[in-house]
C-alpha cells in the first residue's frame, strides 16, 4: 500500500535537492577563476623593458560593476629581491593599475599566495613584509577595473625589473571574478568639507593635525624611499 506521507516527503526532498543544485550552479556561474603559468623573469637590462603575461578570460557577463566583476588577483613569484619589481595589471579595455610597486625592502624574497583584493583583511601591500602570504589591498585601485568594462578578452600582467643582479620566476597569476567585486565606495573623512570628523589627540578640543606619515610609521620607514635616476 502506497504511503502518501512518504510520497510527499520525498517530493520535498526532491525540491530541496533541486534548489541546492541550482544554488551550486549559480555560485559556479558567478565565481570563476582564470589561471595561467608564467615563466622566467628577466633581469634589468639597462633600459625600459617590461614583460607581458596574457590571461584570456571568456564566458563572463559582458559588463562589470558593483554586482559582478574582478574580485581578486592571486600572485605567486619566486624572486631573490622583490623590491626590484613593479607589477601592473591591465584590463582588456586598457585600464591599468599597480598591484605592487617595488615593495619588500632591500632583502625581501618572493610573493607566495599573495591575494590582492579591495576587501583585504591584512592591510596594504605596501605596509606588509615578504613573502606577502595573505590578503592585501594593492598599490592601485582594483575597483577601477570594474568600471562598466567588458571583462571578456585578454588581460595583461606587466612585470618590470628595475634593478640589476637578481632574477626570478613568475609561477602563476590568477584572476577571480564573482558577485563580490571591487567597487567604488565613498567614505567621508576628516577634511575641510567634514570638519566635524576631525579629532585632536587625547580628546583635546584644540591641537595640531599631523601628516599621515606619522600615523603609519612602518610605511614611512620602509616605503618613503627615493630611488636614484640610475638605480640599477
mmCIF file with all atom_site columns, C-alpha atoms in Angstrom:
data_model
loop_
_atom_site.group_PDB
_atom_site.id
_atom_site.type_symbol
_atom_site.label_atom_id
_atom_site.label_alt_id
_atom_site.label_comp_id
_atom_site.label_asym_id
_atom_site.label_entity_id
_atom_site.label_seq_id
_atom_site.pdbx_PDB_ins_code
_atom_site.Cartn_x
_atom_site.Cartn_y
_atom_site.Cartn_z
_atom_site.occupancy
_atom_site.B_iso_or_equiv
_atom_site.pdbx_formal_charge
_atom_site.auth_seq_id
_atom_site.auth_comp_id
_atom_site.auth_asym_id
_atom_site.auth_atom_id
_atom_site.pdbx_PDB_model_num
ATOM 1   C CA . UNK A 1 1   ? 0.000  0.000  0.000   1.00 0.00 ? 1   UNK A CA 1
ATOM 2   C CA . UNK A 1 2   ? 1.397  3.424  -1.049  1.00 0.00 ? 2   UNK A CA 1
ATOM 3   C CA . UNK A 1 3   ? 2.193  5.756  1.835   1.00 0.00 ? 3   UNK A CA 1
ATOM 4   C CA . UNK A 1 4   ? 1.059  9.262  0.780   1.00 0.00 ? 4   UNK A CA 1
ATOM 5   C CA . UNK A 1 5   ? 3.004  10.962 3.556   1.00 0.00 ? 5   UNK A CA 1
ATOM 6   C CA . UNK A 1 6   ? 6.210  9.311  2.449   1.00 0.00 ? 6   UNK A CA 1
ATOM 7   C CA . UNK A 1 7   ? 5.484  10.347 -1.125  1.00 0.00 ? 7   UNK A CA 1
ATOM 8   C CA . UNK A 1 8   ? 5.009  13.971 -0.080  1.00 0.00 ? 8   UNK A CA 1
ATOM 9   C CA . UNK A 1 9   ? 8.183  13.885 1.984   1.00 0.00 ? 9   UNK A CA 1
ATOM 10  C CA . UNK A 1 10  ? 10.106 12.507 -0.981  1.00 0.00 ? 10  UNK A CA 1
ATOM 11  C CA . UNK A 1 11  ? 8.846  15.340 -3.121  1.00 0.00 ? 11  UNK A CA 1
ATOM 12  C CA . UNK A 1 12  ? 10.062 17.863 -0.542  1.00 0.00 ? 12  UNK A CA 1
ATOM 13  C CA . UNK A 1 13  ? 13.421 16.191 -0.526  1.00 0.00 ? 13  UNK A CA 1
ATOM 14  C CA . UNK A 1 14  ? 13.500 16.360 -4.296  1.00 0.00 ? 14  UNK A CA 1
ATOM 15  C CA . UNK A 1 15  ? 12.585 20.034 -4.248  1.00 0.00 ? 15  UNK A CA 1
ATOM 16  C CA . UNK A 1 16  ? 15.296 20.737 -1.666  1.00 0.00 ? 16  UNK A CA 1
ATOM 17  C CA . UNK A 1 17  ? 17.898 18.899 -3.725  1.00 0.00 ? 17  UNK A CA 1
ATOM 18  C CA . UNK A 1 18  ? 16.807 20.783 -6.838  1.00 0.00 ? 18  UNK A CA 1
ATOM 19  C CA . UNK A 1 19  ? 17.130 24.156 -5.099  1.00 0.00 ? 19  UNK A CA 1
ATOM 20  C CA . UNK A 1 20  ? 20.522 23.180 -3.698  1.00 0.00 ? 20  UNK A CA 1
ATOM 21  C CA . UNK A 1 21  ? 21.722 22.071 -7.124  1.00 0.00 ? 21  UNK A CA 1
ATOM 22  C CA . UNK A 1 22  ? 20.557 25.321 -8.714  1.00 0.00 ? 22  UNK A CA 1
ATOM 23  C CA . UNK A 1 23  ? 22.328 27.295 -5.976  1.00 0.00 ? 23  UNK A CA 1
ATOM 24  C CA . UNK A 1 24  ? 25.574 25.444 -6.639  1.00 0.00 ? 24  UNK A CA 1
ATOM 25  C CA . UNK A 1 25  ? 25.223 26.059 -10.371 1.00 0.00 ? 25  UNK A CA 1
ATOM 26  C CA . UNK A 1 26  ? 24.535 29.751 -9.702  1.00 0.00 ? 26  UNK A CA 1
ATOM 27  C CA . UNK A 1 27  ? 27.619 30.097 -7.478  1.00 0.00 ? 27  UNK A CA 1
ATOM 28  C CA . UNK A 1 28  ? 29.738 28.304 -10.050 1.00 0.00 ? 28  UNK A CA 1
ATOM 29  C CA . UNK A 1 29  ? 28.466 30.576 -12.787 1.00 0.00 ? 29  UNK A CA 1
ATOM 30  C CA . UNK A 1 30  ? 29.146 33.707 -10.744 1.00 0.00 ? 30  UNK A CA 1
ATOM 31  C CA . UNK A 1 31  ? 32.588 32.813 -9.393  1.00 0.00 ? 31  UNK A CA 1
ATOM 32  C CA . UNK A 1 32  ? 35.204 31.883 -11.936 1.00 0.00 ? 32  UNK A CA 1
ATOM 33  C CA . UNK A 1 33  ? 38.972 31.745 -11.724 1.00 0.00 ? 33  UNK A CA 1
ATOM 34  C CA . UNK A 1 34  ? 41.344 32.088 -14.660 1.00 0.00 ? 34  UNK A CA 1
ATOM 35  C CA . UNK A 1 35  ? 44.907 30.959 -14.004 1.00 0.00 ? 35  UNK A CA 1
ATOM 36  C CA . UNK A 1 36  ? 47.973 30.935 -16.227 1.00 0.00 ? 36  UNK A CA 1
ATOM 37  C CA . UNK A 1 37  ? 51.530 29.865 -15.571 1.00 0.00 ? 37  UNK A CA 1
ATOM 38  C CA . UNK A 1 38  ? 54.251 32.428 -16.080 1.00 0.00 ? 38  UNK A CA 1
ATOM 39  C CA . UNK A 1 39  ? 57.924 31.910 -16.780 1.00 0.00 ? 39  UNK A CA 1
ATOM 40  C CA . UNK A 1 40  ? 61.405 33.216 -16.134 1.00 0.00 ? 40  UNK A CA 1
ATOM 41  C CA . UNK A 1 41  ? 61.685 36.911 -15.282 1.00 0.00 ? 41  UNK A CA 1
ATOM 42  C CA . UNK A 1 42  ? 64.380 38.951 -16.986 1.00 0.00 ? 42  UNK A CA 1
ATOM 43  C CA . UNK A 1 43  ? 66.843 40.988 -15.005 1.00 0.00 ? 43  UNK A CA 1
ATOM 44  C CA . UNK A 1 44  ? 67.125 44.748 -15.505 1.00 0.00 ? 44  UNK A CA 1
ATOM 45  C CA . UNK A 1 45  ? 68.550 45.419 -18.962 1.00 0.00 ? 45  UNK A CA 1
ATOM 46  C CA . UNK A 1 46  ? 69.705 48.985 -18.507 1.00 0.00 ? 46  UNK A CA 1
ATOM 47  C CA . UNK A 1 47  ? 66.706 50.454 -20.336 1.00 0.00 ? 47  UNK A CA 1
ATOM 48  C CA . UNK A 1 48  ? 62.902 50.471 -20.100 1.00 0.00 ? 48  UNK A CA 1
ATOM 49  C CA . UNK A 1 49  ? 61.514 46.997 -20.628 1.00 0.00 ? 49  UNK A CA 1
ATOM 50  C CA . UNK A 1 50  ? 58.566 45.095 -19.241 1.00 0.00 ? 50  UNK A CA 1
ATOM 51  C CA . UNK A 1 51  ? 57.489 41.509 -19.691 1.00 0.00 ? 51  UNK A CA 1
ATOM 52  C CA . UNK A 1 52  ? 53.930 40.716 -20.663 1.00 0.00 ? 52  UNK A CA 1
ATOM 53  C CA . UNK A 1 53  ? 51.911 37.729 -19.493 1.00 0.00 ? 53  UNK A CA 1
ATOM 54  C CA . UNK A 1 54  ? 48.449 37.246 -21.005 1.00 0.00 ? 54  UNK A CA 1
ATOM 55  C CA . UNK A 1 55  ? 45.364 35.881 -19.242 1.00 0.00 ? 55  UNK A CA 1
ATOM 56  C CA . UNK A 1 56  ? 42.465 35.074 -21.582 1.00 0.00 ? 56  UNK A CA 1
ATOM 57  C CA . UNK A 1 57  ? 39.055 35.491 -19.962 1.00 0.00 ? 57  UNK A CA 1
ATOM 58  C CA . UNK A 1 58  ? 35.786 34.322 -21.515 1.00 0.00 ? 58  UNK A CA 1
ATOM 59  C CA . UNK A 1 59  ? 32.245 33.269 -20.677 1.00 0.00 ? 59  UNK A CA 1
ATOM 60  C CA . UNK A 1 60  ? 31.550 36.070 -18.189 1.00 0.00 ? 60  UNK A CA 1
ATOM 61  C CA . UNK A 1 61  ? 28.813 38.746 -18.176 1.00 0.00 ? 61  UNK A CA 1
ATOM 62  C CA . UNK A 1 62  ? 29.660 41.498 -20.623 1.00 0.00 ? 62  UNK A CA 1
ATOM 63  C CA . UNK A 1 63  ? 29.508 44.343 -18.109 1.00 0.00 ? 63  UNK A CA 1
ATOM 64  C CA . UNK A 1 64  ? 31.400 44.547 -14.821 1.00 0.00 ? 64  UNK A CA 1
ATOM 65  C CA . UNK A 1 65  ? 30.367 46.752 -11.933 1.00 0.00 ? 65  UNK A CA 1
ATOM 66  C CA . UNK A 1 66  ? 29.246 46.621 -8.326  1.00 0.00 ? 66  UNK A CA 1
ATOM 67  C CA . UNK A 1 67  ? 27.275 43.382 -8.824  1.00 0.00 ? 67  UNK A CA 1
ATOM 68  C CA . UNK A 1 68  ? 29.815 41.332 -10.756 1.00 0.00 ? 68  UNK A CA 1
ATOM 69  C CA . UNK A 1 69  ? 33.429 41.758 -11.738 1.00 0.00 ? 69  UNK A CA 1
ATOM 70  C CA . UNK A 1 70  ? 37.008 41.204 -10.695 1.00 0.00 ? 70  UNK A CA 1
ATOM 71  C CA . UNK A 1 71  ? 37.133 40.182 -7.031  1.00 0.00 ? 71  UNK A CA 1
ATOM 72  C CA . UNK A 1 72  ? 40.771 39.321 -6.516  1.00 0.00 ? 72  UNK A CA 1
ATOM 73  C CA . UNK A 1 73  ? 44.167 38.596 -8.051  1.00 0.00 ? 73  UNK A CA 1
ATOM 74  C CA . UNK A 1 74  ? 46.464 35.872 -6.734  1.00 0.00 ? 74  UNK A CA 1
ATOM 75  C CA . UNK A 1 75  ? 50.176 36.098 -7.464  1.00 0.00 ? 75  UNK A CA 1
ATOM 76  C CA . UNK A 1 76  ? 52.975 33.584 -6.985  1.00 0.00 ? 76  UNK A CA 1
ATOM 77  C CA . UNK A 1 77  ? 56.529 34.711 -7.717  1.00 0.00 ? 77  UNK A CA 1
ATOM 78  C CA . UNK A 1 78  ? 59.897 33.387 -6.631  1.00 0.00 ? 78  UNK A CA 1
ATOM 79  C CA . UNK A 1 79  ? 62.432 36.204 -6.737  1.00 0.00 ? 79  UNK A CA 1
ATOM 80  C CA . UNK A 1 80  ? 65.535 36.916 -4.679  1.00 0.00 ? 80  UNK A CA 1
ATOM 81  C CA . UNK A 1 81  ? 64.715 40.619 -4.238  1.00 0.00 ? 81  UNK A CA 1
ATOM 82  C CA . UNK A 1 82  ? 61.117 41.527 -4.947  1.00 0.00 ? 82  UNK A CA 1
ATOM 83  C CA . UNK A 1 83  ? 61.698 45.241 -4.363  1.00 0.00 ? 83  UNK A CA 1
ATOM 84  C CA . UNK A 1 84  ? 63.206 45.195 -7.875  1.00 0.00 ? 84  UNK A CA 1
ATOM 85  C CA . UNK A 1 85  ? 59.749 44.563 -9.306  1.00 0.00 ? 85  UNK A CA 1
ATOM 86  C CA . UNK A 1 86  ? 56.941 46.811 -10.469 1.00 0.00 ? 86  UNK A CA 1
ATOM 87  C CA . UNK A 1 87  ? 53.853 44.742 -11.319 1.00 0.00 ? 87  UNK A CA 1
ATOM 88  C CA . UNK A 1 88  ? 50.892 46.134 -13.252 1.00 0.00 ? 88  UNK A CA 1
ATOM 89  C CA . UNK A 1 89  ? 47.554 44.580 -14.241 1.00 0.00 ? 89  UNK A CA 1
ATOM 90  C CA . UNK A 1 90  ? 45.759 45.826 -17.354 1.00 0.00 ? 90  UNK A CA 1
ATOM 91  C CA . UNK A 1 91  ? 42.157 45.097 -18.319 1.00 0.00 ? 91  UNK A CA 1
ATOM 92  C CA . UNK A 1 92  ? 41.039 44.333 -21.898 1.00 0.00 ? 92  UNK A CA 1
ATOM 93  C CA . UNK A 1 93  ? 39.766 47.913 -22.112 1.00 0.00 ? 93  UNK A CA 1
ATOM 94  C CA . UNK A 1 94  ? 43.258 49.235 -21.406 1.00 0.00 ? 94  UNK A CA 1
ATOM 95  C CA . UNK A 1 95  ? 42.763 50.384 -17.820 1.00 0.00 ? 95  UNK A CA 1
ATOM 96  C CA . UNK A 1 96  ? 45.807 49.549 -15.726 1.00 0.00 ? 96  UNK A CA 1
ATOM 97  C CA . UNK A 1 97  ? 46.639 49.613 -12.017 1.00 0.00 ? 97  UNK A CA 1
ATOM 98  C CA . UNK A 1 98  ? 49.676 48.822 -9.918  1.00 0.00 ? 98  UNK A CA 1
ATOM 99  C CA . UNK A 1 99  ? 49.312 45.597 -7.978  1.00 0.00 ? 99  UNK A CA 1
ATOM 100 C CA . UNK A 1 100 ? 52.619 46.174 -6.226  1.00 0.00 ? 100 UNK A CA 1
ATOM 101 C CA . UNK A 1 101 ? 55.394 48.650 -6.917  1.00 0.00 ? 101 UNK A CA 1
ATOM 102 C CA . UNK A 1 102 ? 58.871 47.903 -5.511  1.00 0.00 ? 102 UNK A CA 1
ATOM 103 C CA . UNK A 1 103 ? 57.658 46.580 -2.170  1.00 0.00 ? 103 UNK A CA 1
ATOM 104 C CA . UNK A 1 104 ? 59.662 44.234 0.018   1.00 0.00 ? 104 UNK A CA 1
ATOM 105 C CA . UNK A 1 105 ? 62.536 46.391 1.284   1.00 0.00 ? 105 UNK A CA 1
ATOM 106 C CA . UNK A 1 106 ? 66.130 45.542 0.366   1.00 0.00 ? 106 UNK A CA 1
ATOM 107 C CA . UNK A 1 107 ? 66.140 41.825 1.118   1.00 0.00 ? 107 UNK A CA 1
ATOM 108 C CA . UNK A 1 108 ? 62.542 40.645 0.785   1.00 0.00 ? 108 UNK A CA 1
ATOM 109 C CA . UNK A 1 109 ? 62.022 37.495 -1.259  1.00 0.00 ? 109 UNK A CA 1
ATOM 110 C CA . UNK A 1 110 ? 59.015 36.059 -3.085  1.00 0.00 ? 110 UNK A CA 1
ATOM 111 C CA . UNK A 1 111 ? 55.282 36.569 -3.368  1.00 0.00 ? 111 UNK A CA 1
ATOM 112 C CA . UNK A 1 112 ? 53.721 33.357 -2.053  1.00 0.00 ? 112 UNK A CA 1
ATOM 113 C CA . UNK A 1 113 ? 49.944 33.006 -2.452  1.00 0.00 ? 113 UNK A CA 1
ATOM 114 C CA . UNK A 1 114 ? 49.612 36.782 -2.364  1.00 0.00 ? 114 UNK A CA 1
ATOM 115 C CA . UNK A 1 115 ? 45.993 37.760 -2.799  1.00 0.00 ? 115 UNK A CA 1
ATOM 116 C CA . UNK A 1 116 ? 45.075 41.295 -3.842  1.00 0.00 ? 116 UNK A CA 1
ATOM 117 C CA . UNK A 1 117 ? 41.532 42.482 -3.168  1.00 0.00 ? 117 UNK A CA 1
ATOM 118 C CA . UNK A 1 118 ? 39.657 45.616 -2.228  1.00 0.00 ? 118 UNK A CA 1
ATOM 119 C CA . UNK A 1 119 ? 38.289 43.984 0.921   1.00 0.00 ? 119 UNK A CA 1
ATOM 120 C CA . UNK A 1 120 ? 41.609 42.753 2.258   1.00 0.00 ? 120 UNK A CA 1
ATOM 121 C CA . UNK A 1 121 ? 42.000 41.588 5.837   1.00 0.00 ? 121 UNK A CA 1
ATOM 122 C CA . UNK A 1 122 ? 45.767 42.094 6.080   1.00 0.00 ? 122 UNK A CA 1
ATOM 123 C CA . UNK A 1 123 ? 46.054 45.759 5.104   1.00 0.00 ? 123 UNK A CA 1
ATOM 124 C CA . UNK A 1 124 ? 48.080 47.475 2.410   1.00 0.00 ? 124 UNK A CA 1
ATOM 125 C CA . UNK A 1 125 ? 50.637 45.515 0.394   1.00 0.00 ? 125 UNK A CA 1
ATOM 126 C CA . UNK A 1 126 ? 52.983 48.494 0.820   1.00 0.00 ? 126 UNK A CA 1
ATOM 127 C CA . UNK A 1 127 ? 52.971 48.048 4.597   1.00 0.00 ? 127 UNK A CA 1
ATOM 128 C CA . UNK A 1 128 ? 53.484 44.268 4.503   1.00 0.00 ? 128 UNK A CA 1
ATOM 129 C CA . UNK A 1 129 ? 56.603 42.110 4.531   1.00 0.00 ? 129 UNK A CA 1
ATOM 130 C CA . UNK A 1 130 ? 57.785 39.469 2.080   1.00 0.00 ? 130 UNK A CA 1
ATOM 131 C CA . UNK A 1 131 ? 56.768 36.809 1.185   1.00 0.00 ? 131 UNK A CA 1
ATOM 132 C CA . UNK A 1 132 ? 53.398 38.617 1.436   1.00 0.00 ? 132 UNK A CA 1
ATOM 133 C CA . UNK A 1 133 ? 51.336 35.499 2.112   1.00 0.00 ? 133 UNK A CA 1
ATOM 134 C CA . UNK A 1 134 ? 47.833 36.773 2.830   1.00 0.00 ? 134 UNK A CA 1
ATOM 135 C CA . UNK A 1 135 ? 45.120 39.068 1.521   1.00 0.00 ? 135 UNK A CA 1
ATOM 136 C CA . UNK A 1 136 ? 46.235 42.635 0.800   1.00 0.00 ? 136 UNK A CA 1
ATOM 137 C CA . UNK A 1 137 ? 44.970 45.790 -0.842  1.00 0.00 ? 137 UNK A CA 1
ATOM 138 C CA . UNK A 1 138 ? 47.125 46.588 -3.890  1.00 0.00 ? 138 UNK A CA 1
ATOM 139 C CA . UNK A 1 139 ? 49.043 49.800 -4.505  1.00 0.00 ? 139 UNK A CA 1
ATOM 140 C CA . UNK A 1 140 ? 46.472 50.722 -7.161  1.00 0.00 ? 140 UNK A CA 1
ATOM 141 C CA . UNK A 1 141 ? 42.670 50.861 -7.074  1.00 0.00 ? 141 UNK A CA 1
ATOM 142 C CA . UNK A 1 142 ? 41.303 47.451 -8.081  1.00 0.00 ? 142 UNK A CA 1
ATOM 143 C CA . UNK A 1 143 ? 37.807 48.887 -8.441  1.00 0.00 ? 143 UNK A CA 1
ATOM 144 C CA . UNK A 1 144 ? 38.925 50.938 -11.469 1.00 0.00 ? 144 UNK A CA 1
ATOM 145 C CA . UNK A 1 145 ? 38.997 47.662 -13.449 1.00 0.00 ? 145 UNK A CA 1
ATOM 146 C CA . UNK A 1 146 ? 35.264 47.104 -12.858 1.00 0.00 ? 146 UNK A CA 1
ATOM 147 C CA . UNK A 1 147 ? 34.071 50.410 -14.264 1.00 0.00 ? 147 UNK A CA 1
ATOM 148 C CA . UNK A 1 148 ? 31.346 49.010 -16.588 1.00 0.00 ? 148 UNK A CA 1
ATOM 149 C CA . UNK A 1 149 ? 34.034 47.298 -18.663 1.00 0.00 ? 149 UNK A CA 1
ATOM 150 C CA . UNK A 1 150 ? 33.670 44.010 -20.510 1.00 0.00 ? 150 UNK A CA 1
ATOM 151 C CA . UNK A 1 151 ? 35.931 41.541 -18.671 1.00 0.00 ? 151 UNK A CA 1
ATOM 152 C CA . UNK A 1 152 ? 35.941 39.079 -21.563 1.00 0.00 ? 152 UNK A CA 1
ATOM 153 C CA . UNK A 1 153 ? 39.129 39.155 -23.668 1.00 0.00 ? 153 UNK A CA 1
ATOM 154 C CA . UNK A 1 154 ? 42.830 39.308 -22.857 1.00 0.00 ? 154 UNK A CA 1
ATOM 155 C CA . UNK A 1 155 ? 44.061 40.724 -19.569 1.00 0.00 ? 155 UNK A CA 1
ATOM 156 C CA . UNK A 1 156 ? 47.742 41.585 -19.306 1.00 0.00 ? 156 UNK A CA 1
ATOM 157 C CA . UNK A 1 157 ? 50.161 41.330 -16.406 1.00 0.00 ? 157 UNK A CA 1
ATOM 158 C CA . UNK A 1 158 ? 53.249 43.510 -16.854 1.00 0.00 ? 158 UNK A CA 1
ATOM 159 C CA . UNK A 1 159 ? 56.368 42.945 -14.774 1.00 0.00 ? 159 UNK A CA 1
ATOM 160 C CA . UNK A 1 160 ? 59.303 45.363 -14.798 1.00 0.00 ? 160 UNK A CA 1
ATOM 161 C CA . UNK A 1 161 ? 62.619 44.600 -13.126 1.00 0.00 ? 161 UNK A CA 1
ATOM 162 C CA . UNK A 1 162 ? 64.199 47.927 -12.160 1.00 0.00 ? 162 UNK A CA 1
ATOM 163 C CA . UNK A 1 163 ? 67.470 46.849 -10.549 1.00 0.00 ? 163 UNK A CA 1
ATOM 164 C CA . UNK A 1 164 ? 70.324 44.577 -11.644 1.00 0.00 ? 164 UNK A CA 1
ATOM 165 C CA . UNK A 1 165 ? 71.700 41.331 -10.210 1.00 0.00 ? 165 UNK A CA 1
ATOM 166 C CA . UNK A 1 166 ? 68.621 39.430 -9.004  1.00 0.00 ? 166 UNK A CA 1
ATOM 167 C CA . UNK A 1 167 ? 66.228 37.334 -11.090 1.00 0.00 ? 167 UNK A CA 1
ATOM 168 C CA . UNK A 1 168 ? 63.224 35.118 -10.519 1.00 0.00 ? 168 UNK A CA 1
ATOM 169 C CA . UNK A 1 169 ? 60.219 33.271 -11.892 1.00 0.00 ? 169 UNK A CA 1
ATOM 170 C CA . UNK A 1 170 ? 56.540 34.089 -12.215 1.00 0.00 ? 170 UNK A CA 1
ATOM 171 C CA . UNK A 1 171 ? 54.955 30.814 -11.111 1.00 0.00 ? 171 UNK A CA 1
ATOM 172 C CA . UNK A 1 172 ? 51.328 31.748 -11.703 1.00 0.00 ? 172 UNK A CA 1
ATOM 173 C CA . UNK A 1 173 ? 48.778 34.533 -11.887 1.00 0.00 ? 173 UNK A CA 1
ATOM 174 C CA . UNK A 1 174 ? 45.065 34.035 -11.157 1.00 0.00 ? 174 UNK A CA 1
ATOM 175 C CA . UNK A 1 175 ? 42.117 36.366 -11.767 1.00 0.00 ? 175 UNK A CA 1
ATOM 176 C CA . UNK A 1 176 ? 38.998 35.678 -9.712  1.00 0.00 ? 176 UNK A CA 1
ATOM 177 C CA . UNK A 1 177 ? 35.643 37.028 -10.896 1.00 0.00 ? 177 UNK A CA 1
ATOM 178 C CA . UNK A 1 178 ? 32.457 36.869 -8.872  1.00 0.00 ? 178 UNK A CA 1
ATOM 179 C CA . UNK A 1 179 ? 29.471 38.644 -7.367  1.00 0.00 ? 179 UNK A CA 1
ATOM 180 C CA . UNK A 1 180 ? 31.514 40.423 -4.680  1.00 0.00 ? 180 UNK A CA 1
ATOM 181 C CA . UNK A 1 181 ? 33.720 42.578 -6.907  1.00 0.00 ? 181 UNK A CA 1
ATOM 182 C CA . UNK A 1 182 ? 35.901 45.513 -6.040  1.00 0.00 ? 182 UNK A CA 1
ATOM 183 C CA . UNK A 1 183 ? 33.751 48.613 -6.423  1.00 0.00 ? 183 UNK A CA 1
ATOM 184 C CA . UNK A 1 184 ? 33.852 52.287 -5.668  1.00 0.00 ? 184 UNK A CA 1
ATOM 185 C CA . UNK A 1 185 ? 32.830 53.279 -2.157  1.00 0.00 ? 185 UNK A CA 1
ATOM 186 C CA . UNK A 1 186 ? 32.501 56.782 -0.760  1.00 0.00 ? 186 UNK A CA 1
ATOM 187 C CA . UNK A 1 187 ? 33.545 57.379 2.837   1.00 0.00 ? 187 UNK A CA 1
ATOM 188 C CA . UNK A 1 188 ? 33.606 60.798 4.451   1.00 0.00 ? 188 UNK A CA 1
ATOM 189 C CA . UNK A 1 189 ? 36.840 61.628 6.250   1.00 0.00 ? 189 UNK A CA 1
ATOM 190 C CA . UNK A 1 190 ? 38.480 64.433 8.139   1.00 0.00 ? 190 UNK A CA 1
ATOM 191 C CA . UNK A 1 191 ? 38.950 67.245 5.624   1.00 0.00 ? 191 UNK A CA 1
ATOM 192 C CA . UNK A 1 192 ? 37.861 70.841 5.022   1.00 0.00 ? 192 UNK A CA 1
ATOM 193 C CA . UNK A 1 193 ? 34.412 69.635 3.971   1.00 0.00 ? 193 UNK A CA 1
ATOM 194 C CA . UNK A 1 194 ? 33.915 67.460 7.066   1.00 0.00 ? 194 UNK A CA 1
ATOM 195 C CA . UNK A 1 195 ? 35.492 69.356 9.952   1.00 0.00 ? 195 UNK A CA 1
ATOM 196 C CA . UNK A 1 196 ? 33.268 67.592 12.489  1.00 0.00 ? 196 UNK A CA 1
ATOM 197 C CA . UNK A 1 197 ? 35.057 64.310 11.736  1.00 0.00 ? 197 UNK A CA 1
ATOM 198 C CA . UNK A 1 198 ? 38.444 65.714 12.759  1.00 0.00 ? 198 UNK A CA 1
ATOM 199 C CA . UNK A 1 199 ? 39.593 64.859 16.269  1.00 0.00 ? 199 UNK A CA 1
ATOM 200 C CA . UNK A 1 200 ? 42.562 66.008 18.305  1.00 0.00 ? 200 UNK A CA 1
ATOM 201 C CA . UNK A 1 201 ? 44.833 63.682 20.250  1.00 0.00 ? 201 UNK A CA 1
ATOM 202 C CA . UNK A 1 202 ? 43.896 62.590 23.772  1.00 0.00 ? 202 UNK A CA 1
ATOM 203 C CA . UNK A 1 203 ? 40.397 64.010 23.457  1.00 0.00 ? 203 UNK A CA 1
ATOM 204 C CA . UNK A 1 204 ? 41.541 67.628 23.475  1.00 0.00 ? 204 UNK A CA 1
ATOM 205 C CA . UNK A 1 205 ? 39.446 70.325 21.851  1.00 0.00 ? 205 UNK A CA 1
ATOM 206 C CA . UNK A 1 206 ? 42.407 72.032 20.191  1.00 0.00 ? 206 UNK A CA 1
ATOM 207 C CA . UNK A 1 207 ? 45.610 70.697 18.648  1.00 0.00 ? 207 UNK A CA 1
ATOM 208 C CA . UNK A 1 208 ? 47.664 70.253 15.510  1.00 0.00 ? 208 UNK A CA 1
ATOM 209 C CA . UNK A 1 209 ? 46.738 67.647 12.912  1.00 0.00 ? 209 UNK A CA 1
ATOM 210 C CA . UNK A 1 210 ? 49.828 65.652 11.942  1.00 0.00 ? 210 UNK A CA 1
ATOM 211 C CA . UNK A 1 211 ? 50.504 64.163 8.497   1.00 0.00 ? 211 UNK A CA 1
ATOM 212 C CA . UNK A 1 212 ? 49.547 60.559 7.752   1.00 0.00 ? 212 UNK A CA 1
ATOM 213 C CA . UNK A 1 213 ? 53.262 59.692 7.622   1.00 0.00 ? 213 UNK A CA 1
ATOM 214 C CA . UNK A 1 214 ? 53.360 59.936 11.395  1.00 0.00 ? 214 UNK A CA 1
ATOM 215 C CA . UNK A 1 215 ? 50.276 57.726 11.759  1.00 0.00 ? 215 UNK A CA 1
ATOM 216 C CA . UNK A 1 216 ? 51.821 54.869 9.772   1.00 0.00 ? 216 UNK A CA 1
ATOM 217 C CA . UNK A 1 217 ? 55.470 54.729 10.931  1.00 0.00 ? 217 UNK A CA 1
ATOM 218 C CA . UNK A 1 218 ? 56.276 51.387 9.325   1.00 0.00 ? 218 UNK A CA 1
ATOM 219 C CA . UNK A 1 219 ? 55.097 52.676 5.956   1.00 0.00 ? 219 UNK A CA 1
ATOM 220 C CA . UNK A 1 220 ? 57.129 55.851 6.377   1.00 0.00 ? 220 UNK A CA 1
ATOM 221 C CA . UNK A 1 221 ? 60.295 53.992 7.273   1.00 0.00 ? 221 UNK A CA 1
ATOM 222 C CA . UNK A 1 222 ? 60.135 51.328 4.584   1.00 0.00 ? 222 UNK A CA 1
ATOM 223 C CA . UNK A 1 223 ? 58.287 52.892 1.655   1.00 0.00 ? 223 UNK A CA 1
ATOM 224 C CA . UNK A 1 224 ? 59.138 56.595 1.575   1.00 0.00 ? 224 UNK A CA 1
ATOM 225 C CA . UNK A 1 225 ? 62.330 55.993 -0.285  1.00 0.00 ? 225 UNK A CA 1
ATOM 226 C CA . UNK A 1 226 ? 63.884 57.799 -3.220  1.00 0.00 ? 226 UNK A CA 1
ATOM 227 C CA . UNK A 1 227 ? 65.469 55.755 -5.996  1.00 0.00 ? 227 UNK A CA 1
ATOM 228 C CA . UNK A 1 228 ? 68.253 57.416 -7.963  1.00 0.00 ? 228 UNK A CA 1
ATOM 229 C CA . UNK A 1 229 ? 67.628 58.014 -11.656 1.00 0.00 ? 229 UNK A CA 1
ATOM 230 C CA . UNK A 1 230 ? 70.366 55.495 -12.474 1.00 0.00 ? 230 UNK A CA 1
ATOM 231 C CA . UNK A 1 231 ? 69.354 52.947 -9.819  1.00 0.00 ? 231 UNK A CA 1
ATOM 232 C CA . UNK A 1 232 ? 70.466 49.694 -11.408 1.00 0.00 ? 232 UNK A CA 1
#
